[in-house]
CSV table of C-alpha atoms in Angstrom, one decimal:
chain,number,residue,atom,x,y,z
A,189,UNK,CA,-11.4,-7.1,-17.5
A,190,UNK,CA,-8.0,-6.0,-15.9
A,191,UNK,CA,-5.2,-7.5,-15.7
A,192,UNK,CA,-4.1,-9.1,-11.9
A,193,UNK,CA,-0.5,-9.2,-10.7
A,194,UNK,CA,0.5,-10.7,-7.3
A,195,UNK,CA,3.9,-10.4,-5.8
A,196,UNK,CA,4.5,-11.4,-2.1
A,197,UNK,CA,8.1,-10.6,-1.1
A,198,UNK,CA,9.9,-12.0,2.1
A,199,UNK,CA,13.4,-10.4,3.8
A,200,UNK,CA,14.9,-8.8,1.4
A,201,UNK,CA,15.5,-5.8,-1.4
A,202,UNK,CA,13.6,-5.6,-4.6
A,203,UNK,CA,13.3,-3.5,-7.4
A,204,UNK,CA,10.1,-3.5,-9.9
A,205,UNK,CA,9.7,-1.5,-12.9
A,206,UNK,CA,6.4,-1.3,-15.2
A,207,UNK,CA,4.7,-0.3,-18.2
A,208,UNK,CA,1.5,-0.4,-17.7
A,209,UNK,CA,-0.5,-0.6,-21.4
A,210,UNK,CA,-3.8,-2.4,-20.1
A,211,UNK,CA,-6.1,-2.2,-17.0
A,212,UNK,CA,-3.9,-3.2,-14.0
A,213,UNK,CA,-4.5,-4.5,-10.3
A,214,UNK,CA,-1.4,-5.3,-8.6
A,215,UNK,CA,-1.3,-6.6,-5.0
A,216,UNK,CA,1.9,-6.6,-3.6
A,217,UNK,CA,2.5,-7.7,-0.1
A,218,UNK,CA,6.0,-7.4,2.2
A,219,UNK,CA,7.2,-9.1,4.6
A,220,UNK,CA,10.3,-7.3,6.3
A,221,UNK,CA,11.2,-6.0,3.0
A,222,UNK,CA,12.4,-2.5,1.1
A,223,UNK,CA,11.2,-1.8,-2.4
A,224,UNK,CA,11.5,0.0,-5.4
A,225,UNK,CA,8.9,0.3,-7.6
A,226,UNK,CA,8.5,2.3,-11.0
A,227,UNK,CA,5.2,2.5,-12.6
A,228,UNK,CA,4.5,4.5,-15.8
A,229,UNK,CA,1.4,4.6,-17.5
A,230,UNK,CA,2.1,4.8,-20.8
A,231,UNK,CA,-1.0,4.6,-23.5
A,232,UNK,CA,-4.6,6.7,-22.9
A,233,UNK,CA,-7.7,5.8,-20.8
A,234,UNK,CA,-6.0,3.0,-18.8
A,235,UNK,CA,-6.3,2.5,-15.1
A,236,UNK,CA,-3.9,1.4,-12.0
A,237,UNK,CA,-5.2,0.0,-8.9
A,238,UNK,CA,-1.7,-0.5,-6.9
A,239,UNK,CA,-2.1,-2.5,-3.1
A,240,UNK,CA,1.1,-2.6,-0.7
A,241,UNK,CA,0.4,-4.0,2.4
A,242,UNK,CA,3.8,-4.8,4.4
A,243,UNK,CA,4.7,-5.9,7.6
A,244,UNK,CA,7.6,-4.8,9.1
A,245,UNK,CA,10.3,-5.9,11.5
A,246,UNK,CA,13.6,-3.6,11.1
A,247,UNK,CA,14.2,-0.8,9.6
A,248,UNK,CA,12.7,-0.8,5.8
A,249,UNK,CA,11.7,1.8,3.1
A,250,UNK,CA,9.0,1.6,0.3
A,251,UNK,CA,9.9,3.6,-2.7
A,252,UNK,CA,7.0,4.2,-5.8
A,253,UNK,CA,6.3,6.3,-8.3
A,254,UNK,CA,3.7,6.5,-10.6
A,255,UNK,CA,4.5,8.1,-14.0
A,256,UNK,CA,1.1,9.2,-16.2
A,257,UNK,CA,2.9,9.8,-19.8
A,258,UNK,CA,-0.2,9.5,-21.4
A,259,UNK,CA,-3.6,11.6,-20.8
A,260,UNK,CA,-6.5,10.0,-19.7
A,261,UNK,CA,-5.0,7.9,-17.3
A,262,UNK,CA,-5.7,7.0,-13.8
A,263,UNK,CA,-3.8,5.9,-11.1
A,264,UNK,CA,-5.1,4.5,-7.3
A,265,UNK,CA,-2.2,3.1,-4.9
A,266,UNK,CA,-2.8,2.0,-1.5
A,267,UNK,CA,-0.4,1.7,1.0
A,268,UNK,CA,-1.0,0.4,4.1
A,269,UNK,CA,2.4,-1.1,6.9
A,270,UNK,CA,2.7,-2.4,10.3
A,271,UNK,CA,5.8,-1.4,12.1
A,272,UNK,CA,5.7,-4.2,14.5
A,273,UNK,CA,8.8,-3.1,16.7
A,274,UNK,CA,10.9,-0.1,17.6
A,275,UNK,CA,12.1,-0.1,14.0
A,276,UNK,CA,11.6,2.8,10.9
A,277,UNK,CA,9.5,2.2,7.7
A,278,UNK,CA,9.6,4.8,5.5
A,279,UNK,CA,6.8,5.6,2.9
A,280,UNK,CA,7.9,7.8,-0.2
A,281,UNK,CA,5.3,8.2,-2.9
A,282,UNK,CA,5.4,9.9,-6.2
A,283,UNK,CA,2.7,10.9,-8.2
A,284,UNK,CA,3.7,12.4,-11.6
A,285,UNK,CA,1.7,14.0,-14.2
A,286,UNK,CA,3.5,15.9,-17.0
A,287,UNK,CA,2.5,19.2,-18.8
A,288,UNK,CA,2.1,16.9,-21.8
A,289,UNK,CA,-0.3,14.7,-20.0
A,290,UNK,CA,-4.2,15.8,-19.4
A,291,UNK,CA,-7.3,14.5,-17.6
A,292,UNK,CA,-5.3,12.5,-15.0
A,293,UNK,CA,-6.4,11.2,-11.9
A,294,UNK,CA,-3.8,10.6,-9.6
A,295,UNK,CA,-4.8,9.5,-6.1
A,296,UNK,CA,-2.5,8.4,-3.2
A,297,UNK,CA,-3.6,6.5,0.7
A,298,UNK,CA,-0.8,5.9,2.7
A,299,UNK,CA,-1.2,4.2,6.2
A,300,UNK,CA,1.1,3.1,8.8
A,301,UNK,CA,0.2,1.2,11.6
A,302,UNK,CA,2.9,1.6,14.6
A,303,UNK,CA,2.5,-1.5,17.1
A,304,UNK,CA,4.5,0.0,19.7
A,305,UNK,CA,7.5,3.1,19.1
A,306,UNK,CA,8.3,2.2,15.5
A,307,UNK,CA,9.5,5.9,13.9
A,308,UNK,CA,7.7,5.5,10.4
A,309,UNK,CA,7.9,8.7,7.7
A,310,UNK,CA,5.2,9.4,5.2
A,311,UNK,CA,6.5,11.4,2.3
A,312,UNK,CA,3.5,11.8,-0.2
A,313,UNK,CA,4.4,13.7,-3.2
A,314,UNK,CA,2.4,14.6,-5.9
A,315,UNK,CA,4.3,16.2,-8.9
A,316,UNK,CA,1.6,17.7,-11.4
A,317,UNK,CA,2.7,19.8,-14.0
A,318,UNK,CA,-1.0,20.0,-15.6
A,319,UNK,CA,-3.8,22.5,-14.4
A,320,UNK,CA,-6.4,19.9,-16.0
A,321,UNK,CA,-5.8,16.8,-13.8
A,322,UNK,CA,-7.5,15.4,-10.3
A,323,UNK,CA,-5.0,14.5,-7.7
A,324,UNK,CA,-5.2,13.5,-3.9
A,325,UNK,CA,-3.2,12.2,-1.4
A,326,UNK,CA,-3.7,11.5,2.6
A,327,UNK,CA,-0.9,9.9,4.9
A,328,UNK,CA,-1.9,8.4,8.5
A,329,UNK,CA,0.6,7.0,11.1
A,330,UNK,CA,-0.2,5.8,14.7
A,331,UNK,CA,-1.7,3.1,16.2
A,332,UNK,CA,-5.2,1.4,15.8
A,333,UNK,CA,-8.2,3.5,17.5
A,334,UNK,CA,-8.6,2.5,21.0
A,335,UNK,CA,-12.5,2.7,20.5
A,336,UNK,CA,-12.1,-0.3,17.9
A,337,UNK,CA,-10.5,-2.2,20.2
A,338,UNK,CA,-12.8,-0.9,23.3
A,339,UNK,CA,-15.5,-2.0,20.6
A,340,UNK,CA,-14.6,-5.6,20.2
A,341,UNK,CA,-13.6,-6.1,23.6
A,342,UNK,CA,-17.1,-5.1,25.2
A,343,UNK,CA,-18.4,-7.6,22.4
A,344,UNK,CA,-16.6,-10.8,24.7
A,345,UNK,CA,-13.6,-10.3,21.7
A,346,UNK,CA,-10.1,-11.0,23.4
A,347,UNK,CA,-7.6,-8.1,22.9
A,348,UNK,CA,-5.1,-11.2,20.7
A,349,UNK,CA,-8.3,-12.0,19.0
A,350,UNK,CA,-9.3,-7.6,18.3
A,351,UNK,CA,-5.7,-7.0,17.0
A,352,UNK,CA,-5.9,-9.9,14.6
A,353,UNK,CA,-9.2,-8.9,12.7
A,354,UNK,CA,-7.7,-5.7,12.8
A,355,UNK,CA,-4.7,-6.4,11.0
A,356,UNK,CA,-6.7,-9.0,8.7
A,357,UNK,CA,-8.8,-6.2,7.8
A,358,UNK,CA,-6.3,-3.5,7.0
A,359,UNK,CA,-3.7,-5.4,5.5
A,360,UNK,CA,-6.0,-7.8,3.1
A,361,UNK,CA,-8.0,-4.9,2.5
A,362,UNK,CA,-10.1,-6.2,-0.7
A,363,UNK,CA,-12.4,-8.9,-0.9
A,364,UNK,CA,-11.5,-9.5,-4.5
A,365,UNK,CA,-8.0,-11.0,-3.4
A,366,UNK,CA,-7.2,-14.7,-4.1
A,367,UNK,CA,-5.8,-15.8,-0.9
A,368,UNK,CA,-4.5,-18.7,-2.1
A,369,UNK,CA,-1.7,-16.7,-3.3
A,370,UNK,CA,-0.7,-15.2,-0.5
A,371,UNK,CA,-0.7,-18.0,1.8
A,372,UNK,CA,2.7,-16.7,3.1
A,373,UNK,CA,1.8,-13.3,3.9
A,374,UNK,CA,-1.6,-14.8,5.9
A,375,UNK,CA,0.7,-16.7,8.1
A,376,UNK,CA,2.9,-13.7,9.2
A,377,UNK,CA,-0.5,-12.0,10.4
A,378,UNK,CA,-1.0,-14.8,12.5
A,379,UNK,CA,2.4,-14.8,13.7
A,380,UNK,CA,2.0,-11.3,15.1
């Protein structure tokens, strides 16, 4: 069983540091927030599932990176923004895997989802120092496919109605999530 960790932030600048010694899941969800978040995985064999889902309103940058300074380790993080307005939200994600550390996985997603001209930067990085590791990354930023929306629409879905399952669906993007405890974050996707 892993361990789950919920953080919903709101308007401001945080800073987050762990140790992770036991099977993590951490959803974290921003609204109109920067972060800074340290990770390091610090015994063998454990695993890090990592969610961010923001939504942002002026100009904000998410900050993580994901030590492995133990083998065996394994580390997922998904990140997935809406720049609602003309505004920047900057991704910078760090992978890192040591020459003392062996038969990682380190894998990075990293989405942004520009409502109108928002400028949003990806900057995936993986820093692997070990020949005997997995790693991946893949960054996306633009807007939602017009076919989705074509889709919904020619099914009698309103365009309000097509952007909302949309966002639902990319920015609550598990179906093990307790909403209950992230009522706040619901109600901002409603807002929009």
């Amino acid at each position: 069983m892993s361990k789950i960790l919920y953080i919903v932030d709101n308007g401001k600048k945080n800073s987050y540091k762990y140790n992770i010694k036991e099977d993590t899941i951490i959803y974290h969800f921003s609204i109109d927030s920067s972060s800074d978040v340290e990770i390091e995985l610090s015994v063998p064999d454990v695993q890090l599932y990592y969610y961010y889902n923001n939504i942002n309103y002026k100009d904000n940058y998410f900050n993580i990176r994901v030590l492995h300074s133990a083998s065996n380790t394994h580390s997922e993080v998904f990140n997935h923004g809406v720049n609602i307005l003309d505004n920047k939200l900057t991704y910078k994600v760090d992978g890192v895997v040591p020459k003392s550390s062996s038969k990682c996985i380190c894998n990075q997603e990293n989405q942004i989802i520009n409502m109108k001209n928002g400028k949003s930067t990806i900057c995936p990085n993986l820093l692997i120092d070990n020949y005997d590791v997995i790693s991946n990354h893949a960054a996306y930023i633009g807007k939602f496919k017009d076919e989705y929306l074509f889709y919904m629409m020619s099914r009698g879905i309103s365009l309000d109605v097509s952007y909302r399952l949309l966002l639902n669906g990319f920015l609550i993007n598990s179906d093990s999530i307790d909403i209950s405890k992230i009522d706040e974050f619901v109600k901002e996707i409603e807002k929009i």
